[in-house]
Coordinates of C-alpha atoms in Angstrom, one line a residue:
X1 CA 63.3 49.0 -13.1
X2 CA 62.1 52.3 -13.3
X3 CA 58.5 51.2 -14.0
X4 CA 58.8 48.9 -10.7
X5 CA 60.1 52.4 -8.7
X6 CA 57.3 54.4 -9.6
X7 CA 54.8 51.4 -8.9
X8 CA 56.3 51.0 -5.8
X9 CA 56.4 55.0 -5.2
X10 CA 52.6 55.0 -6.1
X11 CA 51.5 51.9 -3.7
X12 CA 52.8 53.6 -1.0
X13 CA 51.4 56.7 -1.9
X14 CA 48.1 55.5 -2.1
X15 CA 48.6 53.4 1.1
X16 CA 49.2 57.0 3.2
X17 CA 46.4 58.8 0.9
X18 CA 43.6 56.7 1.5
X19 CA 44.2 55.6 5.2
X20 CA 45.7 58.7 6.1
X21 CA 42.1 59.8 7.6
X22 CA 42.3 56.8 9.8
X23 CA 44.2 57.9 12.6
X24 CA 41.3 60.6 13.4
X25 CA 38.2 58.4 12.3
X26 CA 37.3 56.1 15.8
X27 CA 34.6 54.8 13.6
X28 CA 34.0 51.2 15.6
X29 CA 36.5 49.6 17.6
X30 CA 36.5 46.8 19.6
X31 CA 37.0 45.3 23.2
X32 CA 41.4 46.3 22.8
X33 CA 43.0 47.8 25.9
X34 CA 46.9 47.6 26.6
X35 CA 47.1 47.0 30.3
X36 CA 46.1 50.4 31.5
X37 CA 49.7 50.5 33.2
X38 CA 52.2 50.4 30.6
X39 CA 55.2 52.0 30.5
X40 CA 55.5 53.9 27.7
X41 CA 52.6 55.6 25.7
X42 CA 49.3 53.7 24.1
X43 CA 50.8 50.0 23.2
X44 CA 49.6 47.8 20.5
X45 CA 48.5 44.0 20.7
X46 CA 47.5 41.6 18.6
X47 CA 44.1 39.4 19.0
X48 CA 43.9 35.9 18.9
X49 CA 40.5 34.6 19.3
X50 CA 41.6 32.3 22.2
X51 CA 38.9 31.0 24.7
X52 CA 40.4 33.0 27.1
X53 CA 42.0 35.5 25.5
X54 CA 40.1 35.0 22.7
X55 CA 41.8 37.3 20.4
X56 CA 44.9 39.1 19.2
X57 CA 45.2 42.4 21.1
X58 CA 46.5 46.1 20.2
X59 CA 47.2 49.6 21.0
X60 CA 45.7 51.0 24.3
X61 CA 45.1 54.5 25.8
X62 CA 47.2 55.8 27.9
X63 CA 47.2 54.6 31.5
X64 CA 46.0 56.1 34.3
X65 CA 48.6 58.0 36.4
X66 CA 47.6 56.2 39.5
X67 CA 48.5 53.0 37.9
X68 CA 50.6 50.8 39.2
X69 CA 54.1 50.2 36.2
X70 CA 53.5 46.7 34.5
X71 CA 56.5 45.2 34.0
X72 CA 57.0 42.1 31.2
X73 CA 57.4 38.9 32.4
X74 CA 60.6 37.5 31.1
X75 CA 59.5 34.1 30.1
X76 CA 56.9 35.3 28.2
X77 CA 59.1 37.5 26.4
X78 CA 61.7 35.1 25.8
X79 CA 58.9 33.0 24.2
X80 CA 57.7 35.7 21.8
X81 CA 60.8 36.1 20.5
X82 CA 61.4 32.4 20.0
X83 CA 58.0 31.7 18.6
X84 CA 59.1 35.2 15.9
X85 CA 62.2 32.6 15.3
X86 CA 60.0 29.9 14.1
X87 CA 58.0 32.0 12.1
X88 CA 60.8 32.9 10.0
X89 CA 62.3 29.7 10.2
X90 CA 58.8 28.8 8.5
X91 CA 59.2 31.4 5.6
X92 CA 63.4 31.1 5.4
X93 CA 64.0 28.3 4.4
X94 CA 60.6 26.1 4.9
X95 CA 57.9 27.5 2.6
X96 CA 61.0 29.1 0.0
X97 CA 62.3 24.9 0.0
X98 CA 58.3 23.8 -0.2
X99 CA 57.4 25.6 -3.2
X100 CA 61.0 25.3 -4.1
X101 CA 60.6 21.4 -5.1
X102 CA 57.2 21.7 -6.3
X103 CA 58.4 23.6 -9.8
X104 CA 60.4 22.9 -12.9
X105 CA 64.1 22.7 -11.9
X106 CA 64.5 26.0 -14.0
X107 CA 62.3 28.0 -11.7
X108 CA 63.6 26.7 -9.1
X109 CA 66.0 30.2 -8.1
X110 CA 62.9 32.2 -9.0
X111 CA 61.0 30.9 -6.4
X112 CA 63.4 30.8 -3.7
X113 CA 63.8 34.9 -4.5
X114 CA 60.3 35.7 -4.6
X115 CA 59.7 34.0 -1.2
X116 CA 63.1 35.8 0.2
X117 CA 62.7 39.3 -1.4
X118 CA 59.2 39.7 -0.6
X119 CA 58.9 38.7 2.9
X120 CA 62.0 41.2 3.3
X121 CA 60.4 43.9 1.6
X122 CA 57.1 42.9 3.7
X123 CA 59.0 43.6 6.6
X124 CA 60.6 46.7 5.9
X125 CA 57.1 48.0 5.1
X126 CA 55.5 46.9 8.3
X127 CA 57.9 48.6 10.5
X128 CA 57.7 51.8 8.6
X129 CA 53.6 52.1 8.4
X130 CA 51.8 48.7 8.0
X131 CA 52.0 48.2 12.1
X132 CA 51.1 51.1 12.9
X133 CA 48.0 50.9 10.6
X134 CA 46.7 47.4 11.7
X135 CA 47.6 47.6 15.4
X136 CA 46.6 51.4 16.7
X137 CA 43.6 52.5 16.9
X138 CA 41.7 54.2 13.8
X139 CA 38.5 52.9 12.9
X140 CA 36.5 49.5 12.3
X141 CA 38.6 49.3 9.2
X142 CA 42.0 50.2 9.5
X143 CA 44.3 52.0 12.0
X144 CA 46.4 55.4 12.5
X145 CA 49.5 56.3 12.2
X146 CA 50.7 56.4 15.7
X147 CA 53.2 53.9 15.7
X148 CA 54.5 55.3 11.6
X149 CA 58.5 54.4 11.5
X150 CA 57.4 52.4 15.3
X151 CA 57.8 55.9 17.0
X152 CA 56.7 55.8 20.8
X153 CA 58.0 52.9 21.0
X154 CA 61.0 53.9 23.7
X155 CA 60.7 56.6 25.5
X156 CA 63.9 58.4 26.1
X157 CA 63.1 60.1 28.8
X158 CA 62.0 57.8 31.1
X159 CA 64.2 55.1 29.9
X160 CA 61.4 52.5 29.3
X161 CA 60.4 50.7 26.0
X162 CA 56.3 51.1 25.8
X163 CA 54.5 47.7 26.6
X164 CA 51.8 46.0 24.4
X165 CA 48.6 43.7 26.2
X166 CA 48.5 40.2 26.1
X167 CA 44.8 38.2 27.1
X168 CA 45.7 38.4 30.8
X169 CA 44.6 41.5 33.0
X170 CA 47.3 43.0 34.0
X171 CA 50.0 41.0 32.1
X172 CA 52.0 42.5 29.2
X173 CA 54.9 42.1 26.9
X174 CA 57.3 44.7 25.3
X175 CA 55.4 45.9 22.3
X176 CA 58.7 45.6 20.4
X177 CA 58.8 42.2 20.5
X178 CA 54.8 41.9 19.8
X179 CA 55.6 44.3 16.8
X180 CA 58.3 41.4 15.5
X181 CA 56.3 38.7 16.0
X182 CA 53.2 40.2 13.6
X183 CA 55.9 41.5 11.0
X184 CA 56.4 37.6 10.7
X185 CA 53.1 37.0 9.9
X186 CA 52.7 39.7 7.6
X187 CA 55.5 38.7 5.4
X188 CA 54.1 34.8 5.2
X189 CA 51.1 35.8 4.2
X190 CA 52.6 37.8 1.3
X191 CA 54.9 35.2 0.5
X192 CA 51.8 32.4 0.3
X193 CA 50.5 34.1 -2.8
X194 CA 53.8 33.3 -4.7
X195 CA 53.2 30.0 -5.6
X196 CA 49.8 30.6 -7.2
X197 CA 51.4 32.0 -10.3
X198 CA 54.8 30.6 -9.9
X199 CA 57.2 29.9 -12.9
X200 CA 55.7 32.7 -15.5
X201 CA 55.6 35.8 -13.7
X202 CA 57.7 38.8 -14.1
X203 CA 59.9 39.8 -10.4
X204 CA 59.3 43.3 -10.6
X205 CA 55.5 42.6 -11.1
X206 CA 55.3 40.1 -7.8
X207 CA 56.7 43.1 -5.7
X208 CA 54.5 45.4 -7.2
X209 CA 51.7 44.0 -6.6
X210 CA 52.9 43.0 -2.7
X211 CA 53.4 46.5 -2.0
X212 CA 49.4 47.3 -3.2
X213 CA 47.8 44.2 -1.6
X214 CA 49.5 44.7 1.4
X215 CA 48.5 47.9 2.1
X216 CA 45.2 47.3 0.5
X217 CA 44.1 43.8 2.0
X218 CA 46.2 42.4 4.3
X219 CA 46.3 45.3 6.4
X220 CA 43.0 46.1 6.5
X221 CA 41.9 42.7 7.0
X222 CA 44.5 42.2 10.0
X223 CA 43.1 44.8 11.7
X224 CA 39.3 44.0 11.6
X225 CA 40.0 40.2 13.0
X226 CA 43.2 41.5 15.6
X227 CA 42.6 44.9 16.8
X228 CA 41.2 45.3 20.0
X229 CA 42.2 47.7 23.1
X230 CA 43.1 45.0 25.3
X231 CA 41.5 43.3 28.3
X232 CA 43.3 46.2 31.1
X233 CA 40.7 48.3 29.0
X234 CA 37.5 46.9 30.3
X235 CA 37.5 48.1 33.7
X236 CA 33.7 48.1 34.0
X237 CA 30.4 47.6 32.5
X238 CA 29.9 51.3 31.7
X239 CA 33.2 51.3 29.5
X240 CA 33.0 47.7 27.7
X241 CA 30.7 48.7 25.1
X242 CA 32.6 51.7 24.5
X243 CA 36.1 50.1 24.4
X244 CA 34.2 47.3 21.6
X245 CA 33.5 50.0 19.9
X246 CA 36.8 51.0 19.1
X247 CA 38.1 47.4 17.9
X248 CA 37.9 45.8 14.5
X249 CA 34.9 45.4 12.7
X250 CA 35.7 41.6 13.3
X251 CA 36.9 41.6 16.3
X252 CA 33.4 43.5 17.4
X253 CA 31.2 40.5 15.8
X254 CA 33.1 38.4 18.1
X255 CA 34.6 36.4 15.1
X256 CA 37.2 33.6 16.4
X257 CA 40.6 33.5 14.5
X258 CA 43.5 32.3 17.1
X259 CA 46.4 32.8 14.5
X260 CA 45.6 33.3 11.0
X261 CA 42.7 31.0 9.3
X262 CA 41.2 34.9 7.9
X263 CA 43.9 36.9 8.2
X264 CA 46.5 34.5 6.5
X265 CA 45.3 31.6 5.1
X266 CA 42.2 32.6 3.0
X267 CA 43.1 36.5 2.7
X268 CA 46.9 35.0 0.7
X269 CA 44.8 32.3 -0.8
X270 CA 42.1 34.3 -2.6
X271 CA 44.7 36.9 -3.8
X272 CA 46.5 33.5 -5.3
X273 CA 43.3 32.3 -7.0
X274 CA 43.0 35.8 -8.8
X275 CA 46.5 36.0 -9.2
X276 CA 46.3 32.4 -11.4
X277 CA 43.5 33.4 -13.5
X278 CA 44.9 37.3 -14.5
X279 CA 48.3 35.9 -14.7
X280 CA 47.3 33.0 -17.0
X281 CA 48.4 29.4 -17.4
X282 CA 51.6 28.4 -17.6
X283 CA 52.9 27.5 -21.8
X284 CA 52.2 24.2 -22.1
X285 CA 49.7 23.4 -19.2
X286 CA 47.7 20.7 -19.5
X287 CA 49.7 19.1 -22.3
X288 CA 53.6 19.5 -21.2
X289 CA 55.1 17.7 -18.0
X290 CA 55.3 20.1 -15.1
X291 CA 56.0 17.5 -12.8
X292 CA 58.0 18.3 -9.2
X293 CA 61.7 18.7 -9.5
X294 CA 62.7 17.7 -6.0
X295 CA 59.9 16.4 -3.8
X296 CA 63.2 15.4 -1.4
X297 CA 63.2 19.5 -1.3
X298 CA 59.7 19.7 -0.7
X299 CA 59.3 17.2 2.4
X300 CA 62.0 18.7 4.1
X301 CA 60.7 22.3 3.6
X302 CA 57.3 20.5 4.6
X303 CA 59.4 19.4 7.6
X304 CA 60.5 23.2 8.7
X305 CA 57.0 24.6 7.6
X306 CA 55.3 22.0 10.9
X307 CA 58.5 23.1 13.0
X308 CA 58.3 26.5 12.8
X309 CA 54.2 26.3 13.1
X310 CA 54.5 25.6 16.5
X311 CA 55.8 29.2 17.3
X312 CA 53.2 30.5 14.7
X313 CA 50.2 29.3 16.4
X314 CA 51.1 29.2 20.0
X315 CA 53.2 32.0 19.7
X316 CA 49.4 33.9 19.4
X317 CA 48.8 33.2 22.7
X318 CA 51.2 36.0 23.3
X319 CA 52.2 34.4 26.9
X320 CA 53.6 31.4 27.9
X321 CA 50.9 29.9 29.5
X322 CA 47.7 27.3 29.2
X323 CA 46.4 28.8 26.1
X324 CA 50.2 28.6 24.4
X325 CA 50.5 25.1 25.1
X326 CA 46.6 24.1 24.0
X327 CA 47.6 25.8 20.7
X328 CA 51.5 23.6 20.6
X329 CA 49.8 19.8 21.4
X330 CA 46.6 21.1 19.0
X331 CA 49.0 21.8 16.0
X332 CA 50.6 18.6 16.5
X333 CA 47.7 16.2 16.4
X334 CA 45.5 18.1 13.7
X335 CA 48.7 18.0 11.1
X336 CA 49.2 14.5 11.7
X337 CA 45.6 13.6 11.7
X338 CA 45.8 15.5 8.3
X339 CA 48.4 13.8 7.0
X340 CA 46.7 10.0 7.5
X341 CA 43.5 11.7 5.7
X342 CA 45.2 12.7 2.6
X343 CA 47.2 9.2 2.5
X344 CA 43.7 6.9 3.0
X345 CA 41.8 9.7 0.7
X346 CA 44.5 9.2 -2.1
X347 CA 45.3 5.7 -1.3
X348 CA 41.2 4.9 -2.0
X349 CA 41.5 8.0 -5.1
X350 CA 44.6 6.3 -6.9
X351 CA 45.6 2.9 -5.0
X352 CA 48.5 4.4 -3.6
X353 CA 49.7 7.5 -1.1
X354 CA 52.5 9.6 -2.7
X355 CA 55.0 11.9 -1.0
X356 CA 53.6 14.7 -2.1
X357 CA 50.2 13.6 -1.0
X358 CA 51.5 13.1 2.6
X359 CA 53.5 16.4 2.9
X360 CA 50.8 18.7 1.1
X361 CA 48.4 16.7 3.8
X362 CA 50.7 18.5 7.0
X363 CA 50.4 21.7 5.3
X364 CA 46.4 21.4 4.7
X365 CA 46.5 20.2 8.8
X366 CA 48.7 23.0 9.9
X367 CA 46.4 25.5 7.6
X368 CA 42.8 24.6 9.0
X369 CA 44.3 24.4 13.4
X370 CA 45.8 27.9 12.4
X371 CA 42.2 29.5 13.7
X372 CA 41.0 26.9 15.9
X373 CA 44.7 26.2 17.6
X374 CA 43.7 28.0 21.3
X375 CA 40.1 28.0 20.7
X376 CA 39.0 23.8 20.7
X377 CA 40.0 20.9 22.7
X378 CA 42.3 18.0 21.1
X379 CA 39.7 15.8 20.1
X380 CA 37.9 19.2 17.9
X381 CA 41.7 19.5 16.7
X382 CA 41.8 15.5 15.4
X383 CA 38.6 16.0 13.9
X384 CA 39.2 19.1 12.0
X385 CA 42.6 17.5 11.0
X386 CA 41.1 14.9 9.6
X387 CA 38.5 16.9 7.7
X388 CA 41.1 19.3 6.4
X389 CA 43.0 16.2 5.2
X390 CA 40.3 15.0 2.7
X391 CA 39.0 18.5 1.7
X392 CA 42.4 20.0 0.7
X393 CA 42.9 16.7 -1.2
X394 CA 39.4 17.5 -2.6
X395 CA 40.8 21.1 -3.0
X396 CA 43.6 20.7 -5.4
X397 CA 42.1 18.2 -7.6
X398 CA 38.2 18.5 -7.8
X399 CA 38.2 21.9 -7.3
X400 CA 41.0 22.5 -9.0
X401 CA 39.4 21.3 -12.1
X402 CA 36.3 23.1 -11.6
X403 CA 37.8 26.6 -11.2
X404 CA 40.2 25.9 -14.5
X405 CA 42.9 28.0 -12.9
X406 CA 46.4 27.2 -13.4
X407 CA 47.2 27.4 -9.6
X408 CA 51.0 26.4 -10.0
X409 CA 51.2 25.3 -6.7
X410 CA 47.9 24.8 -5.0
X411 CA 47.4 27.7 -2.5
X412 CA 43.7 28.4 -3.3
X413 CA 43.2 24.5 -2.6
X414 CA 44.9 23.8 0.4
X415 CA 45.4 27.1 2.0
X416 CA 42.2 28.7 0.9
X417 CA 40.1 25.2 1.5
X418 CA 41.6 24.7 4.9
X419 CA 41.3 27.9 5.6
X420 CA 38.0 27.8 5.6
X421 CA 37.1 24.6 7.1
X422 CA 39.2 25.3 10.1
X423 CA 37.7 28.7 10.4
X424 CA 34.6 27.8 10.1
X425 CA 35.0 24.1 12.3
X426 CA 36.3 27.1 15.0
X427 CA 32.6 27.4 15.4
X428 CA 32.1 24.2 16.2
X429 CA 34.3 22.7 18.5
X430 CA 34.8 26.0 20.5
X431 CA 31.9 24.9 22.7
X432 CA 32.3 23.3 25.7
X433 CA 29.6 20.6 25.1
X434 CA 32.0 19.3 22.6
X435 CA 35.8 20.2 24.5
X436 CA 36.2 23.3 23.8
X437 CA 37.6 26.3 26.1
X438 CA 34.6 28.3 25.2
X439 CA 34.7 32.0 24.1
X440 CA 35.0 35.1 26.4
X441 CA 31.9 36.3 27.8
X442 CA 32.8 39.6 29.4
X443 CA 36.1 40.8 29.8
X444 CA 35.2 42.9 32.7
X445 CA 34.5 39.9 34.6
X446 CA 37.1 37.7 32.5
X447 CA 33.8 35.3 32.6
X448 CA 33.7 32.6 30.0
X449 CA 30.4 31.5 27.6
X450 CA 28.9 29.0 29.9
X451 CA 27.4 25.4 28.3
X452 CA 24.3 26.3 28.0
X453 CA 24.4 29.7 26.9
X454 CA 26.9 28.9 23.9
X455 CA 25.1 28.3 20.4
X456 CA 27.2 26.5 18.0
X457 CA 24.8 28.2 14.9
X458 CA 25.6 31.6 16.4
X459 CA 29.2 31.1 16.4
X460 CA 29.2 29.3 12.9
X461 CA 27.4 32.1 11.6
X462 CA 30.0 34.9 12.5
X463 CA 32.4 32.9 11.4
X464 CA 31.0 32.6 7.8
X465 CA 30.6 36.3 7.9
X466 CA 34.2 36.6 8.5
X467 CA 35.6 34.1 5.8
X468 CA 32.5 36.1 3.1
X469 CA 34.4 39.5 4.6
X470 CA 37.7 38.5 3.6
X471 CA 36.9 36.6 0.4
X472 CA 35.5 39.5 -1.1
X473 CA 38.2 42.0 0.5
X474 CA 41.0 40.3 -0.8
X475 CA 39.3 39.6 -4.1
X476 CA 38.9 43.2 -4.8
X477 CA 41.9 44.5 -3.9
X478 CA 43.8 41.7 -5.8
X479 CA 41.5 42.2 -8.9
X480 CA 42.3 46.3 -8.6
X481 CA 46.2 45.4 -7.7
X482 CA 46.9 42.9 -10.4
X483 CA 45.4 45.1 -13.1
X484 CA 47.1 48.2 -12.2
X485 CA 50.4 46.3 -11.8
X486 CA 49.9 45.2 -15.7
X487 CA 48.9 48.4 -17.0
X488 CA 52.2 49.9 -15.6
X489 CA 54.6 47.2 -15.8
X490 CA 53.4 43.9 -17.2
X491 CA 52.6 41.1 -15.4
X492 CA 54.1 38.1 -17.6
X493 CA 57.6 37.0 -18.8
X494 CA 57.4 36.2 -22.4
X495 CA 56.7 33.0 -24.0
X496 CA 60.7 32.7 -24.5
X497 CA 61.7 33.5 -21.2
X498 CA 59.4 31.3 -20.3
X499 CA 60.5 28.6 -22.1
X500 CA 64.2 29.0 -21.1
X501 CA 63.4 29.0 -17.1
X502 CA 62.9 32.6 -14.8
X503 CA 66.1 31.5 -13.1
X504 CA 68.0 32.4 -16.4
X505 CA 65.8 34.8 -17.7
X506 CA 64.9 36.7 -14.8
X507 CA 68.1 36.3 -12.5
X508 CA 71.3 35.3 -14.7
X509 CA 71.8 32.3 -12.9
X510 CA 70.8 28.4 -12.5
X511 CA 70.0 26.2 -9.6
X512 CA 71.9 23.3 -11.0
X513 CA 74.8 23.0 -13.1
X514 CA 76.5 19.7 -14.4

């Protein structure tokens, strides 16, 4: 336990050390404004690359004295806060029951508190430093630390809690709530990894590691795609390149993720993938049965995981509007589209669709519409549901094979592959020769990409750049976080706790008795 305080202690260390520069380095930041007229000081948005807000938003200057006091629209703030309830709902219970059913009955505890503990440590972190360092303004890379321990966020004095932007001009939400929402996301994303190299790993090394990548990759990488000074910033043509300037280094090559694909999916995904192969294989994998305890378990946390994605993706509209419900119906076809993909693709693999096959197929449709959710029309979402269907199915066996990692639980194939074909099919079907909303043009105007001027290659290409970015990011920092984390603790159980189950050997108790 000691070991695990001082890895801890030195994580966070590191975390302030290195970025600690970033509060005073405006390297390049991108188009982010808060509406000019909040109520408290600079707020913080995310970006979701939405055709009309085509990105999550963040922290903004002050406003302008003459400004007119924004005040939050209620429903909108009633559904952030709902759509932060189906986020957890997705982590707490859904993805903890998910990856629950998918191990050895004797795992089965170890799972559930690796899901549980780390998105709770996650979200302790974020509100002490990680928001502050993905949503306020630093540089291209990584932000400051004006919101550290979320200070400016009321205002005693004037009695007012400070607002954060939304896409709209002149339309905001308490940054409070904007703050709870991204905590959400932060801890899935964490939480993903764990079934990577689930059922041999030590508990003190998964939060070790969680506190460095983290601060190291998830951070970072939410900042580039998300940061942006909101659209109240670009009051005229003179200031727009100046405001894009001071957003993420994503967010400045105009890259398109609507909730996650970067961010989430593939950033969680690649940090799984490295996490299999320095981990190691499981004792007895490829020879021993390692079949599913409980698929029942893992359909109905498949169940809460497509529930709770609803708030998830058109949550990121960060209003209740258009956009919000484009992202709901697109979430619902794309899954199910998914789900009939991986059913023919297995039925014509094996003679036969499984459970498994059909539930892993919602999560592979909910994974590759996270992106794409605001930004394409429904028949771009039934397309790249389908897609997603047959390449995750692809993912965890083909490529499975190829890579030789023991990915206990398949994130690198479903979340990583759909990850990328939905980030990089958000290319695609953004246009609006083929349905979709388009991409903002100039937020000054809050003019749209017309037809003719939108060029699918352009868009695919920045989009390729992006997924490249995080793939190597998160590679990196996992490679650098994984080893540091076994030099000072150890990152495997041994063979005889193994053998005897983590829910024994790691937690002095079993899932099942009788």
């Amino acid at each position: 336990m000691k070991k695990l305080l001082a890895t801890l202690a030195l994580g966070l260390s590191l975390g302030f050390g290195v970025f600690g520069t970033a509060s005073v380095a405006t390297a390049q930041t991108a188009p982010a404004t808060v509406p000019a007229a909040v109520t408290a000081p600079a707020a913080d948005a995310k970006a979701d690359a939405a055709p009309a807000p085509a990105a999550p938003a963040a922290a903004a200057p002050a406003a302008a004295e003459a400004a007119p006091v924004l005040v939050p629209n209620k429903a909108d703030t009633g559904w952030m806060m709902l759509s932060t309830i189906l986020v957890i709902l997705m982590v707490i219970p859904g993805l903890a029951l998910f990856y629950g059913g998918l191990v050895r009955s004797k795992n089965m505890l170890s799972v559930l508190m690796q899901v549980v503990v780390t998105f709770s440590m996650i979200t302790v972190l974020w509100f002490i430093y990680g928001y502050s360092l993905a949503f306020t303004e630093g540089n291209a890379f990584i932000g400051g630390f004006d919101r550290l321990f979320m200070k400016g966020i009321w205002d005693n004095v004037a009695g007012t809690f400070a607002n954060a932007a939304t896409f709209s001009k002149g339309v905001v939400i308490p940054e409070i709530s904007f703050a709870a929402f991204q905590a959400t996301f932060a801890g899935i994303t964490c939480a993903l990894i764990v079934g990577a190299f689930a059922e041999r790993i030590k508990f003190s090394a998964v939060l070790a590691f969680m506190v460095l990548w983290f601060t190291f990759s998830y951070l970072p990488v939410a900042h580039m795609v998300w940061f942006w000074m909101g659209p109240d910033a670009y009051t005229t043509k003179e200031v727009a390149e100046e405001m894009t300037s001071k957003a993420g280094l994503l967010w400045q090559w105009g890259a398109l993720d609507f909730a996650g694909g970067t961010v989430v999916h593939i950033n969680a995904a690649v940090a799984g993938l490295v996490g299999a192969f320095m981990v190691g294989k499981r004792v007895g994998y490829g020879r021993e049965s390692m079949a599913p305890h409980s698929l029942t378990l893992t359909m109905v946390g498949a169940s809460l995981l497509w529930v709770g994605w609803f708030g998830f993706n058109a949550g990121s509209a960060l209003e209740a509007n258009g956009f919000a419900a484009l992202a709901f119906i697109n979430t619902l076809i794309a899954t199910a589209g998914a789900v009939l993909a991986w059913c023919v693709g297995e039925a014509l693999m094996r003679g036969k669709a499984s459970m498994l096959g059909a539930a892993s197929g919602a999560v592979a449709g909910l994974v590759a519409i996270t992106p794409a959710a605001g930004n394409v029309g429904l028949g771009g979402a039934l397309i790249i549901g389908f897609i997603a269907g047959f390449a995750c199915l692809w993912g965890v066996n083909g490529l499975k094979k190829m890579l030789g990692a023991d990915d206990s639980l398949d994130v690198f194939g479903v979340h990583g592959v759909g990850g990328i074909v939905g980030a990089l099919l958000t290319g695609v079907f953004n246009s609006p020769a083929l349905g979709g909303p388009s991409a903002m043009g100039d937020w000054v105007t809050l003019t749209m990409v017309t037809p003719d001027a939108y060029s699918i290659a352009s868009q695919v290409w920045i989009q390729a750049k992006a997924v490249l970015l995080t793939i190597v990011w998160s590679g990196v920092v996992s490679v650098v976080a994984f080893k540091i984390v076994d030099l000072t603790i150890g990152l495997r159980v041994t063979e005889e706790e193994e053998r005897e189950g983590l829910d024994i050997s790691s937690h002095g108790e079993s899932a099942y008795h009788g």
